[in-house]
Amino acid sequence: MTDHSVVLGAGIAGLLAAAALADTSRVVTVVERDRLPDNPSQRRGIPQGPHLHSLLSRGWHTIEELVPGLIDDVVAAGGHVLDDARLGARMHIQNGPYAFNRTDPVADPAALATYLVTRPLLEWALRHRVAALPNVIIKDGHDIGELVSGKPGRITGVTINDRRTGAMKTLDADLVIDATGRATRTPRLLETLGYDRAPRQSFTVRGVYYSQQLAIPDQDSFPERLVLVVPPGSAGRGGLAAGEHGTWTLTIATHADERSAPPTTLADMLALAVKFAPSHIHPALRRAVPLSDVEVYRYPGGTWHRYDRCARNPDGLLVIGDALCCLDPIHGQGITMAARHAQTLRTHLRERKGVDPQRFYQSLTRMIAPVWASNQPPGQTSDRGVKDKVRRRAFQWSLRKMLEAADDIVVTERLVRIVNMVDPPQRLLEPRILARVAAYHLRKALPLSASCLRTKAHS
Ligand SMILES: Cc1cc2nc3c(=O)[nH]c(=O)nc-3n(C[C@H](O)[C@H](O)[C@H](O)COP(=O)(O)OP(=O)(O)OC[C@H]3O[C@@H](n4cnc5c(N)ncnc54)[C@H](O)[C@@H]3O)c2cc1C
C-alpha cells in the first residue's frame, strides 16, 4: 500500500491513472491547471475537445474495467450505443477503395460495441466517477512546478502553484504520475535533476483538423450515427458522429500543406462533407444548422519519449498517456492507449509492492511498438536495409489482399476486431482466415481463367 500518490493532469489518462491507483494508495491527489467545469463543457487544457472523438471497442472495455459503471453513465447522459450484429446498420466505415461486408451479421457483436458521446461528456462522466472515489482528491486551478528529489535516485514529490493566489506548495508523494499530455515537461525537469534526457522518436504529418458542431433536424431520415471515411486516393479523412442530445460533430482531417483553402463556414464544411458522406445523407446534411464556429487544431505529428531506453530512471515517477507517447489522432487510438497504460499501472501495482520504472516502461514498450509502427506515414519508415524493405512490401501486399477479401464477413469481422485492438494483428494470419482470403481470390480468378480457356479452345 502506498501512502500518497500524485497524478499530474486531469485529462483522460490522468483520471484513469487515479482510478488505477485508488485501490493501492491511501490517498490519490490529481493536480490540474484548468478550473474544471461541473458540466460537460470545453476547456482550455483540452484543445482537441471540439473535434470528433471515437473510441476503439478495446478502449471502452478497458475503461469500464478500470471505472465500472462508466458506460451506463455515458448512455444515461445521452450517448448512442452501437452494438448491432450487422456492422453497417448504424456505422459507415470506408477505407479507400475497400468495401467491407456490412450486411451479414458478425459472430460476436458485443466485442465490437462502441458508444458515441462528445469528448467533454466523456471526460465529465469519468471525472464524476473518479472524484466520487473516497480517497481521490482533484485539485484544479493548480500549475505543476518542479519535481522534488528528497532522496538519491527517487522522486519524492512535486511543487504546485495556485493559479489564483500564486501560493506555492510541495506535495510529498511515494509515487508521481505524469499525465500532462503533449505539453509534458518531465524530460526537462529530469534533466535539471541530473538525469539524461530520454531519447525522443517522432514522425511528421503536419496534420490539421477542422470541426464544427451541428444539429441535423432530419437526423432520423438516415440510420447511420457514425461515418468515418478515407476517400480513395486522398490524404484526408472525413468524419461525422452523433453525440448526446442531438449534437453532431463534423470533422475534416487533412494535411497542412494541402493546397485547398481551409473551411471557415458551414457551407465550406458541407462542401467537403458531401465528398465523403454516403449520398443518402446529403439532403439531411444540407439542412444542418451550425452550433459552433469551425474549430481548427494543428499538430506536427507523433512523439514517443523513450524512457525505456534511459540508463537510469528515478523511482517514484512514471509517465503515461500522451505525455509518454502521442500518436496521430486520425487513427482514434489515443484514449484506448491511455486506458491500456493505466491498466498496466494497476497490474504492476497489484503484483508488486512498488512499481519498478524500468519494468513498467518495458511492458508499455511491448504494447506501444506495433501501434507506433502502424502510425508511421508512408516514406517515413525505419527500414534498415533490403530485408526490411522486402518484408514491409510483402506485408503491405498481404494486407491489400485481405482488404480486397473483406466482402467475406469472417474476414471483415477479424479486420474490424484488429483495428479495434480486440485481437492482436497476428490473428489475421490464422489458417482459417488465410483459407477464406485464398478462397475469395480463387473465386475471383476462376471465371477469368475459365473464360480464358474457352477463348483458347475457340481459337
Ligand atoms: C484533434 C484530436 C482528435 C483526437 N481524436 C481521438 C479519437 O477519436 N479517439 C481517441 O481515442 N483519441 C483521440 N485523440 C487523442 C486523445 O485526445 C488523447 O490521446 C487522450 O485523451 C489522452 O490524452 P492525455 O490524458 O494523455 O492528455 P491530455 O488530454 O492532453 O490531458 C492533459 C491534461 O494535463 C493538464 N496539464 C497540462 N500541463 C499541465 C501543467 N503544467 N499543470 C497542470 N495541469 C497540466 C491539461 O490541462 C489536461 O487536462 C485525439 C486528439 C486530438 C488532438
Coordinates of C-alpha atoms and ligand atoms in Angstrom, one line a residue:
M1 CA 0.0 0.0 0.0
T2 CA 1.3 3.4 -1.0
D3 CA 0.6 6.3 1.3
H4 CA 0.2 9.2 -1.2
S5 CA 0.2 9.2 -5.0
V6 CA 0.0 12.4 -7.1
V7 CA -1.2 12.4 -10.7
L8 CA -0.3 15.4 -12.8
G9 CA -3.1 16.3 -15.2
A10 CA -6.8 15.5 -15.1
G11 CA -7.3 14.5 -18.7
I12 CA -8.4 11.0 -19.6
A13 CA -5.0 9.4 -18.9
G14 CA -4.7 11.2 -15.5
L15 CA -8.3 10.3 -14.4
L16 CA -7.8 6.6 -15.4
A17 CA -4.4 6.5 -13.6
A18 CA -6.2 7.9 -10.5
A19 CA -8.8 5.1 -10.7
A20 CA -6.0 2.5 -11.1
L21 CA -4.1 3.9 -8.1
A22 CA -7.1 4.2 -5.8
D23 CA -7.1 0.6 -4.6
T24 CA -3.4 0.6 -3.7
S25 CA -2.9 4.1 -2.4
R26 CA -4.2 5.6 0.8
V27 CA -4.7 9.0 -0.9
V28 CA -4.5 10.0 -4.5
T29 CA -4.3 13.7 -5.5
V30 CA -4.9 14.7 -9.1
V31 CA -3.4 18.2 -9.9
E32 CA -4.9 20.1 -12.9
R33 CA -4.1 23.5 -14.2
D34 CA -7.6 24.3 -15.5
R35 CA -10.6 25.2 -13.4
L36 CA -12.7 22.1 -14.0
P37 CA -16.3 22.8 -15.0
D38 CA -19.1 20.9 -13.3
N39 CA -20.8 20.2 -16.6
P40 CA -19.7 18.7 -19.9
S41 CA -18.1 21.8 -21.5
Q42 CA -15.0 22.6 -23.5
R43 CA -11.9 23.8 -21.5
R44 CA -8.6 25.4 -22.4
G45 CA -6.3 22.5 -21.5
I46 CA -8.1 20.1 -23.9
P47 CA -7.9 21.9 -27.3
Q48 CA -8.9 18.7 -29.0
G49 CA -12.3 18.8 -27.2
P50 CA -14.4 20.2 -30.1
H51 CA -13.1 17.6 -32.5
L52 CA -14.5 14.2 -33.4
H53 CA -13.6 11.6 -30.8
S54 CA -14.5 8.0 -31.5
L55 CA -13.1 5.3 -29.2
L56 CA -12.0 1.8 -30.2
S57 CA -14.0 -1.0 -28.6
R58 CA -11.0 -2.1 -26.6
G59 CA -10.8 1.4 -25.1
W60 CA -14.4 1.1 -23.9
H61 CA -13.8 -2.4 -22.4
T62 CA -10.7 -1.2 -20.6
I63 CA -12.2 2.0 -19.3
E64 CA -15.2 0.0 -18.0
E65 CA -12.8 -2.4 -16.2
L66 CA -11.0 0.5 -14.5
V67 CA -14.1 2.5 -13.8
P68 CA -17.1 0.1 -13.6
G69 CA -20.4 1.8 -14.4
L70 CA -18.9 4.5 -16.7
I71 CA -20.6 3.1 -19.8
D72 CA -24.1 3.2 -18.1
D73 CA -23.4 6.8 -17.1
V74 CA -22.4 7.8 -20.7
V75 CA -25.6 6.1 -22.1
A76 CA -27.8 7.6 -19.4
A77 CA -26.3 11.0 -20.3
G78 CA -27.5 10.6 -24.0
G79 CA -24.6 8.5 -25.6
H80 CA -25.5 6.3 -28.5
V81 CA -24.9 2.5 -28.3
L82 CA -23.6 0.9 -31.5
D83 CA -23.6 -2.8 -30.9
D84 CA -25.5 -4.1 -33.9
A85 CA -24.6 -7.5 -35.3
R86 CA -24.9 -6.0 -38.8
L87 CA -21.9 -3.7 -38.7
G88 CA -23.3 -1.3 -41.3
A89 CA -26.6 -0.8 -39.6
R90 CA -25.6 2.5 -38.0
M91 CA -21.9 2.8 -38.8
H92 CA -20.4 3.6 -42.2
I93 CA -16.7 2.9 -42.3
Q94 CA -14.8 3.1 -45.6
N95 CA -11.1 2.8 -46.2
G96 CA -10.1 3.9 -49.6
P97 CA -11.4 1.6 -52.3
Y98 CA -12.1 -1.3 -49.9
A99 CA -15.7 -2.2 -49.3
F100 CA -16.4 -4.1 -46.1
N101 CA -19.2 -6.6 -45.8
R102 CA -21.8 -4.7 -43.7
T103 CA -24.9 -6.7 -44.2
D104 CA -24.1 -10.2 -42.9
P105 CA -24.1 -10.5 -39.1
V106 CA -20.9 -10.7 -37.1
A107 CA -20.4 -13.6 -34.7
D108 CA -19.6 -11.5 -31.6
P109 CA -21.1 -8.0 -31.8
A110 CA -20.6 -7.4 -28.0
A111 CA -16.8 -7.4 -28.5
L112 CA -17.1 -4.6 -31.1
A113 CA -19.6 -2.4 -29.2
T114 CA -18.9 1.3 -29.2
Y115 CA -20.6 4.3 -27.7
L116 CA -20.8 7.8 -29.1
V117 CA -20.5 10.9 -27.0
T118 CA -18.6 14.2 -27.3
R119 CA -15.2 14.4 -25.7
P120 CA -16.4 16.9 -23.0
L121 CA -19.2 14.5 -21.9
L122 CA -16.8 11.5 -21.8
E123 CA -14.3 13.4 -19.6
W124 CA -17.0 14.9 -17.4
A125 CA -18.6 11.5 -16.8
L126 CA -15.2 9.9 -16.0
R127 CA -14.3 12.8 -13.7
H128 CA -17.6 12.4 -11.8
R129 CA -16.9 8.7 -11.2
V130 CA -13.2 9.2 -10.2
A131 CA -14.0 12.2 -7.9
A132 CA -16.6 10.1 -6.1
L133 CA -13.9 7.5 -5.0
P134 CA -13.4 8.2 -1.3
N135 CA -9.6 8.5 -1.4
V136 CA -9.3 10.6 -4.6
I137 CA -8.9 14.4 -4.4
I138 CA -8.9 16.5 -7.5
K139 CA -7.1 19.8 -7.1
D140 CA -7.9 22.0 -10.1
G141 CA -6.6 25.5 -10.8
H142 CA -3.0 24.5 -9.9
D143 CA 0.1 24.5 -12.1
I144 CA 2.8 22.0 -11.7
G145 CA 6.1 23.5 -10.8
E146 CA 9.2 21.3 -10.2
L147 CA 9.8 17.6 -9.4
V148 CA 11.3 17.2 -5.9
S149 CA 14.0 14.6 -5.3
G150 CA 14.4 14.4 -1.5
K151 CA 16.3 11.0 -1.7
P152 CA 19.0 9.9 -4.1
G153 CA 17.5 8.2 -7.2
R154 CA 13.9 8.9 -6.2
I155 CA 11.3 11.5 -6.8
T156 CA 9.6 12.3 -3.5
G157 CA 7.1 14.9 -4.5
V158 CA 6.2 17.9 -6.7
T159 CA 5.7 21.6 -6.2
I160 CA 2.4 23.1 -7.3
N161 CA 1.3 26.8 -7.7
D162 CA -2.2 28.0 -7.0
R163 CA -3.1 30.0 -10.2
R164 CA -5.5 32.3 -8.4
T165 CA -3.3 33.3 -5.4
G166 CA 0.2 32.4 -6.7
A167 CA 0.8 30.4 -3.5
M168 CA 3.4 27.6 -3.9
K169 CA 3.3 24.4 -2.0
T170 CA 5.0 21.0 -2.0
L171 CA 3.1 17.8 -2.3
D172 CA 5.1 14.8 -0.8
A173 CA 4.4 11.6 -2.7
D174 CA 5.5 8.0 -2.8
L175 CA 4.5 7.9 -6.5
V176 CA 4.1 10.7 -9.1
I177 CA 2.4 10.0 -12.4
D178 CA 2.9 12.5 -15.2
A179 CA -0.3 12.6 -17.4
T180 CA 0.1 16.1 -18.7
G181 CA -0.2 15.2 -22.4
R182 CA 1.7 16.6 -25.3
A183 CA 2.9 19.5 -23.1
T184 CA 4.8 17.3 -20.7
R185 CA 7.8 19.0 -19.0
T186 CA 9.2 15.8 -17.4
P187 CA 12.1 15.3 -19.8
R188 CA 13.4 18.9 -19.0
L189 CA 12.6 18.6 -15.3
L190 CA 14.5 15.4 -15.0
E191 CA 17.5 17.0 -16.8
T192 CA 17.6 19.7 -14.2
L193 CA 17.8 16.9 -11.5
G194 CA 20.9 15.4 -13.3
Y195 CA 19.2 12.7 -15.3
D196 CA 19.8 12.2 -19.1
R197 CA 17.1 13.4 -21.3
A198 CA 15.0 10.5 -22.6
P199 CA 15.7 9.8 -26.3
R200 CA 12.7 11.0 -28.5
Q201 CA 11.3 9.3 -31.5
S202 CA 9.0 11.3 -33.8
F203 CA 7.2 11.3 -37.1
T204 CA 5.9 14.3 -39.0
V205 CA 2.5 14.6 -40.7
R206 CA 1.7 18.3 -40.3
G207 CA -1.9 17.4 -39.6
V208 CA -4.9 19.7 -39.3
Y209 CA -8.4 19.1 -38.1
Y210 CA -11.4 21.3 -38.9
S211 CA -14.5 20.5 -36.9
Q212 CA -18.0 22.0 -36.4
Q213 CA -20.8 21.0 -34.1
L214 CA -24.1 20.7 -35.9
A215 CA -27.8 20.0 -35.3
I216 CA -29.3 17.9 -38.1
P217 CA -33.1 18.4 -37.9
D218 CA -33.7 15.4 -40.3
Q219 CA -31.4 13.1 -38.4
D220 CA -34.0 10.3 -38.4
S221 CA -34.1 10.2 -42.2
F222 CA -30.9 8.1 -42.2
P223 CA -29.8 5.3 -39.8
E224 CA -26.1 6.0 -39.6
R225 CA -24.8 7.5 -36.4
L226 CA -21.1 7.3 -37.2
V227 CA -19.4 7.9 -40.6
L228 CA -15.7 7.6 -40.9
V229 CA -14.2 7.6 -44.4
V230 CA -10.8 7.7 -46.1
P231 CA -11.8 8.6 -49.7
P232 CA -9.9 6.7 -52.3
G233 CA -6.6 8.4 -53.3
S234 CA -7.0 11.1 -50.6
A235 CA -4.6 12.1 -47.8
G236 CA -7.5 13.5 -45.8
R237 CA -10.4 11.9 -44.0
G238 CA -13.9 12.8 -43.1
G239 CA -16.0 12.0 -40.1
L240 CA -19.5 12.6 -38.9
A241 CA -20.5 11.4 -35.4
A242 CA -23.7 11.7 -33.4
G243 CA -23.2 13.0 -29.8
E244 CA -25.6 13.4 -26.9
H245 CA -28.8 15.4 -27.2
G246 CA -28.9 15.8 -31.0
T247 CA -25.5 17.3 -31.4
W248 CA -23.3 16.1 -34.3
T249 CA -19.6 16.6 -34.9
L250 CA -18.4 17.0 -38.5
T251 CA -14.7 16.7 -38.9
I252 CA -12.4 17.1 -41.8
A253 CA -8.8 15.9 -41.1
T254 CA -6.2 16.7 -43.6
H255 CA -2.6 17.9 -44.1
A256 CA -1.5 21.5 -43.5
D257 CA 0.2 21.5 -46.9
E258 CA -2.9 20.6 -48.9
R259 CA -3.5 23.4 -51.4
S260 CA -7.2 23.9 -51.0
A261 CA -8.5 26.9 -48.9
P262 CA -9.3 26.0 -45.3
P263 CA -13.0 25.7 -44.5
T264 CA -14.3 28.6 -42.3
T265 CA -18.1 28.4 -42.7
L266 CA -20.8 25.7 -42.5
A267 CA -21.1 26.0 -46.3
D268 CA -17.4 25.2 -46.7
M269 CA -17.7 22.3 -44.3
L270 CA -20.7 20.8 -46.1
A271 CA -19.0 21.1 -49.5
L272 CA -16.2 18.9 -48.1
A273 CA -18.7 16.6 -46.2
V274 CA -20.6 15.6 -49.4
K275 CA -17.3 14.3 -50.9
F276 CA -17.2 11.5 -48.2
A277 CA -20.6 11.0 -46.7
P278 CA -22.9 8.4 -48.3
S279 CA -25.2 10.2 -50.8
H280 CA -28.5 9.3 -49.0
I281 CA -27.3 11.5 -46.1
H282 CA -26.7 14.6 -48.3
P283 CA -30.3 16.0 -48.2
A284 CA -30.3 16.0 -44.4
L285 CA -26.8 17.4 -44.2
R286 CA -27.7 20.3 -46.4
R287 CA -30.3 21.3 -43.8
A288 CA -27.9 21.1 -40.9
V289 CA -27.7 24.0 -38.5
P290 CA -24.4 25.2 -37.0
L291 CA -24.0 25.0 -33.2
S292 CA -20.4 26.3 -33.2
D293 CA -17.8 28.0 -35.4
V294 CA -15.4 25.9 -37.4
E295 CA -12.6 24.9 -34.9
V296 CA -9.1 24.3 -36.1
Y297 CA -6.4 22.0 -34.4
R298 CA -2.9 21.7 -35.9
Y299 CA -0.4 19.1 -34.8
P300 CA 3.1 18.3 -36.1
G301 CA 3.0 14.5 -35.8
G302 CA 3.7 11.9 -33.2
T303 CA 6.3 11.7 -30.4
W304 CA 7.4 8.9 -28.2
H305 CA 9.7 9.7 -25.2
R306 CA 11.8 6.5 -24.9
Y307 CA 12.2 6.3 -21.1
D308 CA 12.6 2.5 -21.7
R309 CA 16.0 3.4 -23.3
C310 CA 17.3 5.5 -20.4
A311 CA 20.1 4.0 -18.4
R312 CA 18.6 5.5 -15.3
N313 CA 15.1 6.4 -14.4
P314 CA 14.3 7.7 -10.9
D315 CA 12.0 5.6 -8.6
G316 CA 8.7 7.2 -7.7
L317 CA 7.9 8.7 -11.1
L318 CA 6.1 7.2 -14.1
V319 CA 4.9 8.9 -17.4
I320 CA 1.8 7.7 -19.2
G321 CA -0.7 8.7 -21.9
D322 CA 0.2 11.3 -24.5
A323 CA 3.0 12.5 -22.2
L324 CA 4.7 9.2 -22.9
C325 CA 3.6 8.5 -26.5
C326 CA 1.4 10.8 -28.6
L327 CA 0.0 9.2 -31.8
D328 CA -1.6 10.6 -34.9
P329 CA -5.2 11.3 -33.8
I330 CA -6.7 10.3 -37.2
H331 CA -6.4 6.7 -36.1
G332 CA -8.5 7.3 -33.0
Q333 CA -6.2 5.2 -30.7
G334 CA -5.1 7.8 -28.1
I335 CA -7.7 7.2 -25.4
T336 CA -7.6 3.4 -25.8
M337 CA -3.8 3.5 -25.4
A338 CA -4.1 5.8 -22.3
A339 CA -6.6 3.3 -20.8
R340 CA -4.2 0.4 -21.5
H341 CA -1.3 2.4 -19.9
A342 CA -3.5 2.8 -16.8
Q343 CA -4.4 -0.9 -16.8
T344 CA -0.7 -1.8 -16.9
L345 CA -0.1 0.6 -14.0
R346 CA -2.7 -1.2 -12.0
T347 CA -1.3 -4.7 -12.9
H348 CA 2.2 -3.6 -11.8
L349 CA 0.9 -2.1 -8.5
R350 CA -1.1 -5.2 -7.7
E351 CA 1.7 -7.7 -8.5
R352 CA 4.5 -5.9 -6.7
K353 CA 4.9 -3.6 -3.7
G354 CA 6.2 -0.7 -5.7
V355 CA 6.4 -0.1 -9.4
D356 CA 9.9 -0.6 -11.0
P357 CA 10.0 2.2 -13.7
Q358 CA 12.2 0.1 -16.0
R359 CA 9.9 -2.9 -15.9
F360 CA 6.9 -0.6 -16.3
Y361 CA 8.3 1.1 -19.4
Q362 CA 9.3 -2.3 -20.9
S363 CA 5.7 -3.5 -20.5
L364 CA 4.5 -0.4 -22.2
T365 CA 7.1 -0.6 -25.0
R366 CA 5.8 -4.1 -26.0
M367 CA 2.3 -2.6 -26.2
I368 CA 3.2 0.7 -27.9
A369 CA 5.7 -0.6 -30.5
P370 CA 3.3 -2.2 -33.0
V371 CA 0.8 0.7 -32.7
W372 CA 3.7 3.2 -33.2
A373 CA 4.8 1.3 -36.3
S374 CA 1.3 1.4 -37.8
N375 CA 1.2 5.2 -37.3
Q376 CA 4.3 5.9 -39.5
P377 CA 3.3 7.8 -42.6
P378 CA 4.4 6.3 -45.9
G379 CA 8.0 7.2 -46.7
Q380 CA 9.0 7.7 -43.0
T381 CA 9.6 4.0 -42.1
S382 CA 12.7 3.0 -40.3
D383 CA 13.7 0.3 -42.8
R384 CA 17.3 -0.7 -42.2
G385 CA 18.1 -2.5 -45.4
V386 CA 16.8 -4.6 -48.3
K387 CA 15.5 -7.3 -46.0
D388 CA 13.3 -4.7 -44.1
K389 CA 12.0 -3.2 -47.3
V390 CA 11.1 -6.6 -48.8
R391 CA 9.4 -7.6 -45.5
R392 CA 7.4 -4.4 -45.5
R393 CA 6.3 -4.7 -49.1
A394 CA 5.3 -8.3 -48.5
F395 CA 3.2 -7.2 -45.5
Q396 CA 1.6 -4.4 -47.5
W397 CA 0.8 -6.8 -50.3
S398 CA -0.8 -9.4 -48.0
L399 CA -2.8 -6.6 -46.2
R400 CA -4.1 -5.4 -49.6
K401 CA -5.2 -8.9 -50.5
M402 CA -7.0 -9.3 -47.1
L403 CA -8.8 -5.9 -47.5
E404 CA -9.9 -7.0 -51.0
A405 CA -11.4 -10.1 -49.5
A406 CA -13.4 -8.1 -46.9
D407 CA -16.7 -8.8 -48.5
D408 CA -16.4 -12.1 -46.7
I409 CA -18.0 -11.3 -43.2
V410 CA -15.5 -13.6 -41.4
V411 CA -12.6 -11.6 -42.8
T412 CA -14.4 -8.3 -42.2
E413 CA -15.0 -9.2 -38.6
R414 CA -11.4 -10.2 -38.0
L415 CA -10.1 -7.0 -39.6
V416 CA -12.5 -4.9 -37.5
R417 CA -11.5 -6.7 -34.3
I418 CA -7.8 -6.0 -35.1
V419 CA -8.4 -2.3 -35.9
N420 CA -10.4 -2.0 -32.6
M421 CA -7.5 -3.7 -30.7
V422 CA -9.8 -6.5 -29.6
D423 CA -7.4 -9.0 -31.3
P424 CA -3.7 -8.7 -31.9
P425 CA -2.6 -8.2 -35.5
Q426 CA -1.1 -11.7 -35.8
R427 CA -4.6 -13.2 -35.6
L428 CA -5.0 -12.1 -39.2
L429 CA -2.6 -14.9 -40.1
E430 CA -4.7 -17.7 -38.6
P431 CA -5.2 -20.6 -41.1
R432 CA -9.0 -20.2 -41.0
I433 CA -8.7 -16.5 -42.2
L434 CA -6.0 -17.2 -44.7
A435 CA -8.1 -20.0 -46.2
R436 CA -11.0 -17.6 -46.6
V437 CA -8.8 -15.0 -48.2
A438 CA -7.4 -17.5 -50.6
A439 CA -10.9 -18.9 -51.4
Y440 CA -12.1 -15.3 -52.2
H441 CA -9.2 -14.7 -54.7
L442 CA -9.6 -18.1 -56.2
R443 CA -13.3 -17.5 -56.8
K444 CA -12.5 -14.1 -58.4
A445 CA -9.8 -15.6 -60.6
L446 CA -11.7 -18.7 -61.6
P447 CA -14.3 -17.2 -64.0
L448 CA -11.5 -15.3 -65.6
S449 CA -9.3 -18.4 -66.1
A450 CA -12.4 -20.4 -67.4
S451 CA -13.2 -17.7 -69.9
C452 CA -9.5 -17.6 -71.0
L453 CA -9.7 -21.4 -71.5
R454 CA -12.9 -21.0 -73.5
T455 CA -11.3 -18.3 -75.7
K456 CA -8.3 -20.6 -76.4
A457 CA -10.5 -23.6 -77.2
H458 CA -12.4 -21.5 -79.7
S459 CA -9.3 -20.1 -81.5
Ligands
LIG1 C1 -7.7 16.6 -32.7 C2 -7.7 15.3 -31.9 C3 -8.6 14.3 -32.1 C4 -8.5 13.1 -31.4 N1 -9.4 12.1 -31.6 C5 -9.3 11.0 -30.9 C6 -10.2 9.9 -31.1 O1 -11.1 10.0 -31.9 N2 -10.1 8.8 -30.3 C7 -9.1 8.7 -29.4 O2 -9.0 7.6 -28.7 N3 -8.2 9.6 -29.2 C8 -8.3 10.8 -29.9 N4 -7.4 11.8 -29.7 C9 -6.3 11.6 -28.7 C10 -6.8 11.8 -27.2 O3 -7.5 13.0 -27.1 C11 -5.6 11.6 -26.2 O4 -4.7 10.7 -26.7 C12 -6.2 11.1 -24.9 O5 -7.2 12.0 -24.4 C13 -5.1 11.0 -23.8 O6 -4.6 12.3 -23.5 P1 -3.9 12.6 -22.1 O7 -4.9 12.5 -21.0 O8 -2.7 11.8 -22.0 O9 -3.5 14.1 -22.3 P2 -4.4 15.4 -22.5 O10 -5.8 15.1 -23.0 O11 -3.6 16.4 -23.2 O12 -4.6 15.9 -20.9 C14 -3.5 16.5 -20.2 C15 -4.1 17.3 -19.0 O13 -3.0 17.8 -18.3 C16 -3.3 19.2 -18.0 N5 -2.0 19.9 -17.9 C17 -1.0 20.1 -18.8 N6 0.0 20.7 -18.4 C18 -0.2 21.0 -17.1 C19 0.5 21.6 -16.0 N7 1.7 22.2 -16.2 N8 0.0 21.7 -14.8 C20 -1.3 21.2 -14.6 N9 -2.0 20.5 -15.5 C21 -1.5 20.4 -16.7 C22 -4.1 19.7 -19.1 O14 -4.9 20.8 -18.8 C23 -5.0 18.5 -19.4 O15 -6.1 18.5 -18.6 C24 -7.4 13.0 -30.4 C25 -6.5 14.0 -30.2 C26 -6.6 15.1 -31.0 C27 -5.6 16.2 -30.7

